[in-house]
């Protein structure tokens, strides 16, 4: 689940319990080297529609993202 950086910044400010600028600063880091079975952009859909898309996807498709990331290697340190 993601959204546009400008919307992310507005949501961060509205929450009032986040460090200003933290979400935008971490935007590219959080999703780097990740593989997803489904991506939902909440800039374009409501939370309810996003949740419905996720539920529909998991009802129809087998998960593959974790296996793809495992097979690609990466950091195996789980400490």
mmCIF file of C-alpha atoms in Angstrom:
data_model
loop_
_atom_site.group_PDB
_atom_site.id
_atom_site.type_symbol
_atom_site.label_atom_id
_atom_site.label_comp_id
_atom_site.label_asym_id
_atom_site.label_seq_id
_atom_site.Cartn_x
_atom_site.Cartn_y
_atom_site.Cartn_z
ATOM 1 C CA UNK A 1 0.000 0.000 0.000
ATOM 2 C CA UNK A 2 1.420 3.334 -0.999
ATOM 3 C CA UNK A 3 0.407 6.834 -2.039
ATOM 4 C CA UNK A 4 1.948 9.853 -3.754
ATOM 5 C CA UNK A 5 4.620 11.641 -1.700
ATOM 6 C CA UNK A 6 2.614 14.876 -1.441
ATOM 7 C CA UNK A 7 -0.400 12.994 -0.104
ATOM 8 C CA UNK A 8 1.848 10.996 2.219
ATOM 9 C CA UNK A 9 3.222 14.244 3.625
ATOM 10 C CA UNK A 10 -0.290 15.652 4.151
ATOM 11 C CA UNK A 11 -1.431 12.481 5.927
ATOM 12 C CA UNK A 12 1.676 12.516 8.090
ATOM 13 C CA UNK A 13 0.923 16.095 9.154
ATOM 14 C CA UNK A 14 -2.738 15.322 9.840
ATOM 15 C CA UNK A 15 -1.819 12.504 12.217
ATOM 16 C CA UNK A 16 0.092 14.875 14.458
ATOM 17 C CA UNK A 17 2.212 12.140 16.015
ATOM 18 C CA UNK A 18 4.822 11.789 13.264
ATOM 19 C CA UNK A 19 8.134 13.540 12.758
ATOM 20 C CA UNK A 20 7.560 16.025 9.906
ATOM 21 C CA UNK A 21 9.248 14.900 6.691
ATOM 22 C CA UNK A 22 9.976 11.375 7.891
ATOM 23 C CA UNK A 23 7.530 9.625 5.578
ATOM 24 C CA UNK A 24 8.731 11.399 2.435
ATOM 25 C CA UNK A 25 12.359 10.851 3.444
ATOM 26 C CA UNK A 26 11.720 7.101 3.794
ATOM 27 C CA UNK A 27 9.473 6.828 0.709
ATOM 28 C CA UNK A 28 12.057 5.257 -1.619
ATOM 29 C CA UNK A 29 13.812 3.285 1.106
ATOM 30 C CA UNK A 30 10.740 1.472 2.408
ATOM 31 C CA UNK A 31 9.906 -0.191 -0.912
ATOM 32 C CA UNK A 32 13.437 -0.686 -2.241
ATOM 33 C CA UNK A 33 14.248 -4.267 -3.227
ATOM 34 C CA UNK A 34 10.696 -5.381 -2.456
ATOM 35 C CA UNK A 35 8.498 -7.523 -4.636
ATOM 36 C CA UNK A 36 4.749 -7.330 -4.169
ATOM 37 C CA UNK A 37 1.933 -9.620 -5.198
ATOM 38 C CA UNK A 38 -0.315 -6.575 -5.433
ATOM 39 C CA UNK A 39 0.186 -2.841 -5.073
ATOM 40 C CA UNK A 40 -2.606 -0.523 -3.984
ATOM 41 C CA UNK A 41 -2.122 3.212 -4.460
ATOM 42 C CA UNK A 42 -4.351 5.013 -1.985
ATOM 43 C CA UNK A 43 -3.836 8.245 -3.925
ATOM 44 C CA UNK A 44 -6.285 6.783 -6.430
ATOM 45 C CA UNK A 45 -8.640 4.618 -4.359
ATOM 46 C CA UNK A 46 -10.377 4.837 -1.003
ATOM 47 C CA UNK A 47 -9.249 2.712 1.920
ATOM 48 C CA UNK A 48 -12.366 0.556 1.495
ATOM 49 C CA UNK A 49 -11.708 0.024 -2.220
ATOM 50 C CA UNK A 50 -8.053 -0.754 -1.516
ATOM 51 C CA UNK A 51 -9.024 -3.307 1.112
ATOM 52 C CA UNK A 52 -11.528 -4.869 -1.298
ATOM 53 C CA UNK A 53 -8.824 -5.143 -3.971
ATOM 54 C CA UNK A 54 -6.508 -6.880 -1.492
ATOM 55 C CA UNK A 55 -9.208 -9.323 -0.362
ATOM 56 C CA UNK A 56 -10.126 -10.129 -3.964
ATOM 57 C CA UNK A 57 -6.492 -10.675 -4.885
ATOM 58 C CA UNK A 58 -5.734 -13.053 -2.028
ATOM 59 C CA UNK A 59 -8.917 -15.019 -2.716
ATOM 60 C CA UNK A 60 -7.832 -15.648 -6.322
ATOM 61 C CA UNK A 61 -4.019 -15.677 -6.377
ATOM 62 C CA UNK A 62 -1.359 -17.640 -4.557
ATOM 63 C CA UNK A 63 1.253 -15.451 -2.852
ATOM 64 C CA UNK A 64 4.584 -15.329 -4.689
ATOM 65 C CA UNK A 65 6.355 -12.168 -3.511
ATOM 66 C CA UNK A 66 8.148 -13.574 -0.451
ATOM 67 C CA UNK A 67 9.459 -16.519 -2.456
ATOM 68 C CA UNK A 68 10.627 -14.161 -5.210
ATOM 69 C CA UNK A 69 12.506 -11.990 -2.714
ATOM 70 C CA UNK A 70 14.003 -15.083 -1.046
ATOM 71 C CA UNK A 71 15.125 -16.478 -4.396
ATOM 72 C CA UNK A 72 16.670 -13.132 -5.372
ATOM 73 C CA UNK A 73 18.931 -13.243 -2.304
ATOM 74 C CA UNK A 74 19.378 -10.089 -0.320
ATOM 75 C CA UNK A 75 20.043 -9.556 3.343
ATOM 76 C CA UNK A 76 19.384 -12.746 5.281
ATOM 77 C CA UNK A 77 20.233 -11.258 8.700
ATOM 78 C CA UNK A 78 17.047 -11.561 10.749
ATOM 79 C CA UNK A 79 18.578 -10.440 14.050
#
